[in-house]
mmCIF file with all atom_site columns, C-alpha atoms and ligand atoms in Angstrom:
data_model
loop_
_atom_site.group_PDB
_atom_site.id
_atom_site.type_symbol
_atom_site.label_atom_id
_atom_site.label_alt_id
_atom_site.label_comp_id
_atom_site.label_asym_id
_atom_site.label_entity_id
_atom_site.label_seq_id
_atom_site.pdbx_PDB_ins_code
_atom_site.Cartn_x
_atom_site.Cartn_y
_atom_site.Cartn_z
_atom_site.occupancy
_atom_site.B_iso_or_equiv
_atom_site.pdbx_formal_charge
_atom_site.auth_seq_id
_atom_site.auth_comp_id
_atom_site.auth_asym_id
_atom_site.auth_atom_id
_atom_site.pdbx_PDB_model_num
ATOM   1   C CA . MET T 1 1   ? 130.270 -91.195 37.401 1.00 0.00 ? 1254 MET T CA 1
ATOM   2   C CA . PHE T 1 2   ? 128.991 -90.341 33.595 1.00 0.00 ? 1255 PHE T CA 1
ATOM   3   C CA . HIS T 1 3   ? 130.672 -87.231 33.575 1.00 0.00 ? 1256 HIS T CA 1
ATOM   4   C CA . LYS T 1 4   ? 127.518 -85.225 32.112 1.00 0.00 ? 1257 LYS T CA 1
ATOM   5   C CA . ILE T 1 5   ? 124.925 -82.775 33.588 1.00 0.00 ? 1258 ILE T CA 1
ATOM   6   C CA . MET T 1 6   ? 121.556 -82.436 32.788 1.00 0.00 ? 1259 MET T CA 1
ATOM   7   C CA . LEU T 1 7   ? 120.508 -78.577 32.752 1.00 0.00 ? 1260 LEU T CA 1
ATOM   8   C CA . LEU T 1 8   ? 116.527 -78.610 32.676 1.00 0.00 ? 1261 LEU T CA 1
ATOM   9   C CA . ASN T 1 9   ? 114.388 -75.581 32.016 1.00 0.00 ? 1262 ASN T CA 1
ATOM   10  C CA . GLY T 1 10  ? 110.637 -75.748 33.124 1.00 0.00 ? 1263 GLY T CA 1
ATOM   11  C CA . PRO T 1 11  ? 107.267 -73.647 31.630 1.00 0.00 ? 1264 PRO T CA 1
ATOM   12  C CA . ASN T 1 12  ? 108.449 -70.308 29.794 1.00 0.00 ? 1265 ASN T CA 1
ATOM   13  C CA . LEU T 1 13  ? 112.088 -70.244 30.384 1.00 0.00 ? 1266 LEU T CA 1
ATOM   14  C CA . ASN T 1 14  ? 112.260 -70.523 26.472 1.00 0.00 ? 1267 ASN T CA 1
ATOM   15  C CA . MET T 1 15  ? 111.080 -66.918 26.389 1.00 0.00 ? 1268 MET T CA 1
ATOM   16  C CA . LEU T 1 16  ? 114.078 -65.288 27.858 1.00 0.00 ? 1269 LEU T CA 1
ATOM   17  C CA . GLY T 1 17  ? 115.261 -62.439 26.846 1.00 0.00 ? 1270 GLY T CA 1
ATOM   18  C CA . ILE T 1 18  ? 112.150 -61.381 25.734 1.00 0.00 ? 1271 ILE T CA 1
ATOM   19  C CA . ARG T 1 19  ? 109.741 -61.910 28.868 1.00 0.00 ? 1272 ARG T CA 1
ATOM   20  C CA . GLN T 1 20  ? 110.139 -59.240 31.750 1.00 0.00 ? 1273 GLN T CA 1
ATOM   21  C CA . PRO T 1 21  ? 113.737 -58.196 31.411 1.00 0.00 ? 1274 PRO T CA 1
ATOM   22  C CA . GLU T 1 22  ? 113.437 -56.085 33.974 1.00 0.00 ? 1275 GLU T CA 1
ATOM   23  C CA . ILE T 1 23  ? 112.795 -59.401 36.225 1.00 0.00 ? 1276 ILE T CA 1
ATOM   24  C CA . TYR T 1 24  ? 114.603 -62.027 34.111 1.00 0.00 ? 1277 TYR T CA 1
ATOM   25  C CA . GLY T 1 25  ? 117.275 -59.773 32.484 1.00 0.00 ? 1278 GLY T CA 1
ATOM   26  C CA . ARG T 1 26  ? 118.036 -59.514 28.514 1.00 0.00 ? 1279 ARG T CA 1
ATOM   27  C CA . THR T 1 27  ? 120.280 -62.818 28.023 1.00 0.00 ? 1280 THR T CA 1
ATOM   28  C CA . THR T 1 28  ? 117.937 -65.571 26.309 1.00 0.00 ? 1281 THR T CA 1
ATOM   29  C CA . LEU T 1 29  ? 118.025 -69.087 27.023 1.00 0.00 ? 1282 LEU T CA 1
ATOM   30  C CA . ALA T 1 30  ? 120.549 -70.197 23.767 1.00 0.00 ? 1283 ALA T CA 1
ATOM   31  C CA . ASP T 1 31  ? 123.102 -67.785 25.353 1.00 0.00 ? 1284 ASP T CA 1
ATOM   32  C CA . ILE T 1 32  ? 122.614 -69.455 28.716 1.00 0.00 ? 1285 ILE T CA 1
ATOM   33  C CA . GLU T 1 33  ? 123.143 -73.197 27.394 1.00 0.00 ? 1286 GLU T CA 1
ATOM   34  C CA . SER T 1 34  ? 125.834 -72.410 25.568 1.00 0.00 ? 1287 SER T CA 1
ATOM   35  C CA . ARG T 1 35  ? 127.421 -70.661 28.360 1.00 0.00 ? 1288 ARG T CA 1
ATOM   36  C CA . PHE T 1 36  ? 126.695 -73.461 30.810 1.00 0.00 ? 1289 PHE T CA 1
ATOM   37  C CA . THR T 1 37  ? 127.862 -75.916 28.124 1.00 0.00 ? 1290 THR T CA 1
ATOM   38  C CA . GLU T 1 38  ? 131.207 -74.532 28.121 1.00 0.00 ? 1291 GLU T CA 1
ATOM   39  C CA . LYS T 1 39  ? 131.717 -74.172 31.720 1.00 0.00 ? 1292 LYS T CA 1
ATOM   40  C CA . ALA T 1 40  ? 130.334 -77.913 32.180 1.00 0.00 ? 1293 ALA T CA 1
ATOM   41  C CA . LYS T 1 41  ? 133.419 -78.858 29.194 1.00 0.00 ? 1294 LYS T CA 1
ATOM   42  C CA . ALA T 1 42  ? 136.038 -76.380 31.545 1.00 0.00 ? 1295 ALA T CA 1
ATOM   43  C CA . LEU T 1 43  ? 135.379 -78.788 34.408 1.00 0.00 ? 1296 LEU T CA 1
ATOM   44  C CA . GLY T 1 44  ? 135.484 -82.131 32.707 1.00 0.00 ? 1297 GLY T CA 1
ATOM   45  C CA . PHE T 1 45  ? 131.598 -82.435 31.604 1.00 0.00 ? 1298 PHE T CA 1
ATOM   46  C CA . SER T 1 46  ? 129.224 -82.349 29.176 1.00 0.00 ? 1299 SER T CA 1
ATOM   47  C CA . ALA T 1 47  ? 125.940 -80.889 29.534 1.00 0.00 ? 1300 ALA T CA 1
ATOM   48  C CA . GLU T 1 48  ? 122.529 -81.889 28.151 1.00 0.00 ? 1301 GLU T CA 1
ATOM   49  C CA . CYS T 1 49  ? 120.453 -79.068 28.140 1.00 0.00 ? 1302 CYS T CA 1
ATOM   50  C CA . VAL T 1 50  ? 116.621 -79.506 27.781 1.00 0.00 ? 1303 VAL T CA 1
ATOM   51  C CA . GLN T 1 51  ? 113.774 -77.135 27.924 1.00 0.00 ? 1304 GLN T CA 1
ATOM   52  C CA . SER T 1 52  ? 109.812 -77.743 28.340 1.00 0.00 ? 1305 SER T CA 1
ATOM   53  C CA . ASN T 1 53  ? 106.692 -75.865 28.791 1.00 0.00 ? 1306 ASN T CA 1
ATOM   54  C CA . SER T 1 54  ? 105.220 -79.321 29.394 1.00 0.00 ? 1307 SER T CA 1
ATOM   55  C CA . GLU T 1 55  ? 105.221 -81.157 33.530 1.00 0.00 ? 1308 GLU T CA 1
ATOM   56  C CA . GLY T 1 56  ? 105.001 -84.591 31.670 1.00 0.00 ? 1309 GLY T CA 1
ATOM   57  C CA . ALA T 1 57  ? 108.188 -83.913 29.569 1.00 0.00 ? 1310 ALA T CA 1
ATOM   58  C CA . LEU T 1 58  ? 110.058 -82.456 32.820 1.00 0.00 ? 1311 LEU T CA 1
ATOM   59  C CA . ILE T 1 59  ? 109.358 -85.776 34.325 1.00 0.00 ? 1312 ILE T CA 1
ATOM   60  C CA . ASP T 1 60  ? 110.296 -87.557 31.121 1.00 0.00 ? 1313 ASP T CA 1
ATOM   61  C CA . ALA T 1 61  ? 113.381 -85.730 31.478 1.00 0.00 ? 1314 ALA T CA 1
ATOM   62  C CA . ILE T 1 62  ? 114.102 -86.407 34.872 1.00 0.00 ? 1315 ILE T CA 1
ATOM   63  C CA . GLN T 1 63  ? 113.698 -89.851 34.646 1.00 0.00 ? 1316 GLN T CA 1
ATOM   64  C CA . SER T 1 64  ? 115.851 -89.914 31.800 1.00 0.00 ? 1317 SER T CA 1
ATOM   65  C CA . CYS T 1 65  ? 118.575 -89.284 33.861 1.00 0.00 ? 1318 CYS T CA 1
ATOM   66  C CA . TYR T 1 66  ? 118.716 -92.192 35.560 1.00 0.00 ? 1319 TYR T CA 1
ATOM   67  C CA . GLY T 1 67  ? 121.769 -94.456 35.204 1.00 0.00 ? 1320 GLY T CA 1
ATOM   68  C CA . ARG T 1 68  ? 123.299 -91.963 32.885 1.00 0.00 ? 1321 ARG T CA 1
ATOM   69  C CA . ILE T 1 69  ? 123.816 -88.221 34.514 1.00 0.00 ? 1322 ILE T CA 1
ATOM   70  C CA . ASP T 1 70  ? 125.442 -87.440 37.444 1.00 0.00 ? 1323 ASP T CA 1
ATOM   71  C CA . GLY T 1 71  ? 122.966 -83.989 38.449 1.00 0.00 ? 1324 GLY T CA 1
ATOM   72  C CA . ILE T 1 72  ? 120.400 -81.828 37.100 1.00 0.00 ? 1325 ILE T CA 1
ATOM   73  C CA . VAL T 1 73  ? 120.431 -78.026 37.539 1.00 0.00 ? 1326 VAL T CA 1
ATOM   74  C CA . LEU T 1 74  ? 116.915 -77.372 37.304 1.00 0.00 ? 1327 LEU T CA 1
ATOM   75  C CA . ASN T 1 75  ? 114.707 -74.258 36.958 1.00 0.00 ? 1328 ASN T CA 1
ATOM   76  C CA . ALA T 1 76  ? 111.181 -75.617 37.376 1.00 0.00 ? 1329 ALA T CA 1
ATOM   77  C CA . GLY T 1 77  ? 109.668 -72.398 36.386 1.00 0.00 ? 1330 GLY T CA 1
ATOM   78  C CA . ALA T 1 78  ? 106.199 -71.864 38.038 1.00 0.00 ? 1331 ALA T CA 1
ATOM   79  C CA . TYR T 1 79  ? 105.999 -75.621 38.403 1.00 0.00 ? 1332 TYR T CA 1
ATOM   80  C CA . THR T 1 80  ? 107.892 -74.984 41.492 1.00 0.00 ? 1333 THR T CA 1
ATOM   81  C CA . HIS T 1 81  ? 105.345 -74.011 43.388 1.00 0.00 ? 1334 HIS T CA 1
ATOM   82  C CA . TYR T 1 82  ? 102.832 -76.392 42.786 1.00 0.00 ? 1335 TYR T CA 1
ATOM   83  C CA . SER T 1 83  ? 104.182 -79.611 40.961 1.00 0.00 ? 1336 SER T CA 1
ATOM   84  C CA . TYR T 1 84  ? 104.422 -82.555 43.421 1.00 0.00 ? 1337 TYR T CA 1
ATOM   85  C CA . ALA T 1 85  ? 104.729 -85.074 40.411 1.00 0.00 ? 1338 ALA T CA 1
ATOM   86  C CA . ILE T 1 86  ? 107.794 -83.042 39.541 1.00 0.00 ? 1339 ILE T CA 1
ATOM   87  C CA . ARG T 1 87  ? 108.905 -83.517 43.498 1.00 0.00 ? 1340 ARG T CA 1
ATOM   88  C CA . ASP T 1 88  ? 108.190 -87.638 43.009 1.00 0.00 ? 1341 ASP T CA 1
ATOM   89  C CA . ALA T 1 89  ? 110.023 -87.459 40.187 1.00 0.00 ? 1342 ALA T CA 1
ATOM   90  C CA . ILE T 1 90  ? 113.513 -86.031 41.658 1.00 0.00 ? 1343 ILE T CA 1
ATOM   91  C CA . ALA T 1 91  ? 112.663 -88.253 44.750 1.00 0.00 ? 1344 ALA T CA 1
ATOM   92  C CA . SER T 1 92  ? 112.584 -91.143 42.458 1.00 0.00 ? 1345 SER T CA 1
ATOM   93  C CA . VAL T 1 93  ? 115.829 -90.747 40.380 1.00 0.00 ? 1346 VAL T CA 1
ATOM   94  C CA . SER T 1 94  ? 117.822 -90.273 43.600 1.00 0.00 ? 1347 SER T CA 1
ATOM   95  C CA . LEU T 1 95  ? 120.278 -87.846 42.029 1.00 0.00 ? 1348 LEU T CA 1
ATOM   96  C CA . PRO T 1 96  ? 121.448 -84.418 43.217 1.00 0.00 ? 1349 PRO T CA 1
ATOM   97  C CA . VAL T 1 97  ? 119.636 -81.740 41.954 1.00 0.00 ? 1350 VAL T CA 1
ATOM   98  C CA . MET T 1 98  ? 120.255 -77.753 42.256 1.00 0.00 ? 1351 MET T CA 1
ATOM   99  C CA . GLU T 1 99  ? 117.194 -75.764 42.290 1.00 0.00 ? 1352 GLU T CA 1
ATOM   100 C CA . VAL T 1 100 ? 118.050 -72.672 40.551 1.00 0.00 ? 1353 VAL T CA 1
ATOM   101 C CA . HIS T 1 101 ? 115.697 -69.498 39.757 1.00 0.00 ? 1354 HIS T CA 1
ATOM   102 C CA . LEU T 1 102 ? 116.881 -66.502 38.079 1.00 0.00 ? 1355 LEU T CA 1
ATOM   103 C CA . SER T 1 103 ? 114.878 -63.793 39.976 1.00 0.00 ? 1356 SER T CA 1
ATOM   104 C CA . ASP T 1 104 ? 114.226 -63.826 43.996 1.00 0.00 ? 1357 ASP T CA 1
ATOM   105 C CA . ILE T 1 105 ? 111.662 -65.776 44.695 1.00 0.00 ? 1358 ILE T CA 1
ATOM   106 C CA . HIS T 1 106 ? 111.446 -64.897 47.990 1.00 0.00 ? 1359 HIS T CA 1
ATOM   107 C CA . ALA T 1 107 ? 111.074 -61.008 47.407 1.00 0.00 ? 1360 ALA T CA 1
ATOM   108 C CA . ARG T 1 108 ? 108.083 -61.373 44.203 1.00 0.00 ? 1361 ARG T CA 1
ATOM   109 C CA . GLU T 1 109 ? 104.580 -62.380 44.911 1.00 0.00 ? 1362 GLU T CA 1
ATOM   110 C CA . GLU T 1 110 ? 103.565 -64.392 47.737 1.00 0.00 ? 1363 GLU T CA 1
ATOM   111 C CA . PHE T 1 111 ? 102.568 -67.532 45.560 1.00 0.00 ? 1364 PHE T CA 1
ATOM   112 C CA . ARG T 1 112 ? 105.917 -67.808 44.463 1.00 0.00 ? 1365 ARG T CA 1
ATOM   113 C CA . HIS T 1 113 ? 107.941 -68.250 48.237 1.00 0.00 ? 1366 HIS T CA 1
ATOM   114 C CA . ILE T 1 114 ? 106.798 -71.640 48.306 1.00 0.00 ? 1367 ILE T CA 1
ATOM   115 C CA . SER T 1 115 ? 109.015 -74.442 46.356 1.00 0.00 ? 1368 SER T CA 1
ATOM   116 C CA . VAL T 1 116 ? 107.190 -77.796 46.781 1.00 0.00 ? 1369 VAL T CA 1
ATOM   117 C CA . ILE T 1 117 ? 110.693 -79.420 45.364 1.00 0.00 ? 1370 ILE T CA 1
ATOM   118 C CA . GLU T 1 118 ? 112.774 -77.603 47.494 1.00 0.00 ? 1371 GLU T CA 1
ATOM   119 C CA . PRO T 1 119 ? 113.217 -80.662 49.959 1.00 0.00 ? 1372 PRO T CA 1
ATOM   120 C CA . VAL T 1 120 ? 114.372 -83.327 47.413 1.00 0.00 ? 1373 VAL T CA 1
ATOM   121 C CA . CYS T 1 121 ? 116.807 -80.699 45.953 1.00 0.00 ? 1374 CYS T CA 1
ATOM   122 C CA . LYS T 1 122 ? 120.363 -80.345 47.473 1.00 0.00 ? 1375 LYS T CA 1
ATOM   123 C CA . LYS T 1 123 ? 120.214 -76.700 47.404 1.00 0.00 ? 1376 LYS T CA 1
ATOM   124 C CA . GLN T 1 124 ? 117.770 -73.779 46.658 1.00 0.00 ? 1377 GLN T CA 1
ATOM   125 C CA . ILE T 1 125 ? 120.045 -70.832 44.470 1.00 0.00 ? 1378 ILE T CA 1
ATOM   126 C CA . CYS T 1 126 ? 117.919 -67.752 43.696 1.00 0.00 ? 1379 CYS T CA 1
ATOM   127 C CA . GLY T 1 127 ? 117.984 -63.841 42.920 1.00 0.00 ? 1380 GLY T CA 1
ATOM   128 C CA . LEU T 1 128 ? 121.461 -64.227 41.046 1.00 0.00 ? 1381 LEU T CA 1
ATOM   129 C CA . GLY T 1 129 ? 120.220 -64.090 37.437 1.00 0.00 ? 1382 GLY T CA 1
ATOM   130 C CA . GLU T 1 130 ? 121.780 -65.830 35.237 1.00 0.00 ? 1383 GLU T CA 1
ATOM   131 C CA . ASP T 1 131 ? 125.010 -66.742 37.446 1.00 0.00 ? 1384 ASP T CA 1
ATOM   132 C CA . GLY T 1 132 ? 122.749 -68.779 39.513 1.00 0.00 ? 1385 GLY T CA 1
ATOM   133 C CA . TYR T 1 133 ? 122.761 -71.915 37.198 1.00 0.00 ? 1386 TYR T CA 1
ATOM   134 C CA . TYR T 1 134 ? 126.905 -71.368 36.556 1.00 0.00 ? 1387 TYR T CA 1
ATOM   135 C CA . ILE T 1 135 ? 127.129 -71.486 40.473 1.00 0.00 ? 1388 ILE T CA 1
ATOM   136 C CA . ALA T 1 136 ? 124.680 -73.990 40.723 1.00 0.00 ? 1389 ALA T CA 1
ATOM   137 C CA . LEU T 1 137 ? 126.473 -75.976 38.082 1.00 0.00 ? 1390 LEU T CA 1
ATOM   138 C CA . GLU T 1 138 ? 130.023 -75.768 39.914 1.00 0.00 ? 1391 GLU T CA 1
ATOM   139 C CA . GLU T 1 139 ? 128.475 -76.605 43.103 1.00 0.00 ? 1392 GLU T CA 1
ATOM   140 C CA . LEU T 1 140 ? 127.087 -79.528 42.136 1.00 0.00 ? 1393 LEU T CA 1
ATOM   141 C CA . ILE T 1 141 ? 130.304 -80.651 40.288 1.00 0.00 ? 1394 ILE T CA 1
ATOM   142 C CA . ARG T 1 142 ? 132.509 -79.884 43.398 1.00 0.00 ? 1395 ARG T CA 1
ATOM   143 C CA . ASP T 1 143 ? 130.491 -81.287 46.194 1.00 0.00 ? 1396 ASP T CA 1
ATOM   144 C CA . TYR T 1 144 ? 128.071 -83.940 45.052 1.00 0.00 ? 1397 TYR T CA 1
ATOM   145 C CA . VAL T 1 145 ? 130.118 -85.503 42.366 1.00 0.00 ? 1398 VAL T CA 1
ATOM   146 C CA . ASP T 1 146 ? 133.539 -87.263 42.903 1.00 0.00 ? 1399 ASP T CA 1
HETATM 147 C C1 . DQA U 2 .   ? 111.687 -68.478 38.171 1.00 0.00 ? 88   DQA U C1 1
HETATM 148 C C2 . DQA U 2 .   ? 110.769 -68.246 39.409 1.00 0.00 ? 88   DQA U C2 1
HETATM 149 C C3 . DQA U 2 .   ? 109.215 -68.613 38.751 1.00 0.00 ? 88   DQA U C3 1
HETATM 150 O O1 . DQA U 2 .   ? 108.161 -67.932 39.585 1.00 0.00 ? 88   DQA U O1 1
HETATM 151 C C4 . DQA U 2 .   ? 108.630 -68.393 37.510 1.00 0.00 ? 88   DQA U C4 1
HETATM 152 O O2 . DQA U 2 .   ? 107.105 -68.867 37.612 1.00 0.00 ? 88   DQA U O2 1
HETATM 153 C C5 . DQA U 2 .   ? 109.420 -68.315 36.490 1.00 0.00 ? 88   DQA U C5 1
HETATM 154 C C6 . DQA U 2 .   ? 111.028 -68.117 37.295 1.00 0.00 ? 88   DQA U C6 1
HETATM 155 C C7 . DQA U 2 .   ? 112.895 -67.611 37.884 1.00 0.00 ? 88   DQA U C7 1
HETATM 156 O O3 . DQA U 2 .   ? 113.829 -68.355 37.571 1.00 0.00 ? 88   DQA U O3 1
HETATM 157 O O4 . DQA U 2 .   ? 112.880 -66.859 38.572 1.00 0.00 ? 88   DQA U O4 1
HETATM 158 O O5 . DQA U 2 .   ? 109.200 -69.014 35.487 1.00 0.00 ? 88   DQA U O5 1
HETATM 159 O O6 . DQA U 2 .   ? 111.938 -69.912 38.413 1.00 0.00 ? 88   DQA U O6 1
#
């Protein structure tokens, strides 16, 4: 037990607050990262927040969790729908990963319905806006880390 969780966000999530606010809301990624960190702290955990638009950097971040992080809350953005490389990285570190999406990916364009990472994640949470990140954090700590 390391008492540490990674919050990992993929492509375009650095544009939160600007990007399609009618879908993604007006909260910025900095807001989410600081609320997530506060909530983790209240639960006795520290948080490491990483965002990248690059698939390789996301894979490096996932691999870097091995042996020092208890679990990952991940919004892989559009890579969710086709990155078997991210799926392999999750499988290879054998850590609990909560898959989060702000929007309801099942109620949007057809390409978003598919998540290739879902089979290697503990759970998918979507359609709850930013609350999805905090619910994922609580579930991760409660159910998979003791
Ligand atoms: C998203 C949904 C993805 O389809 C999209 O590419 C994103 C954000 C979400 O949080 O709703 O970048 O993961």
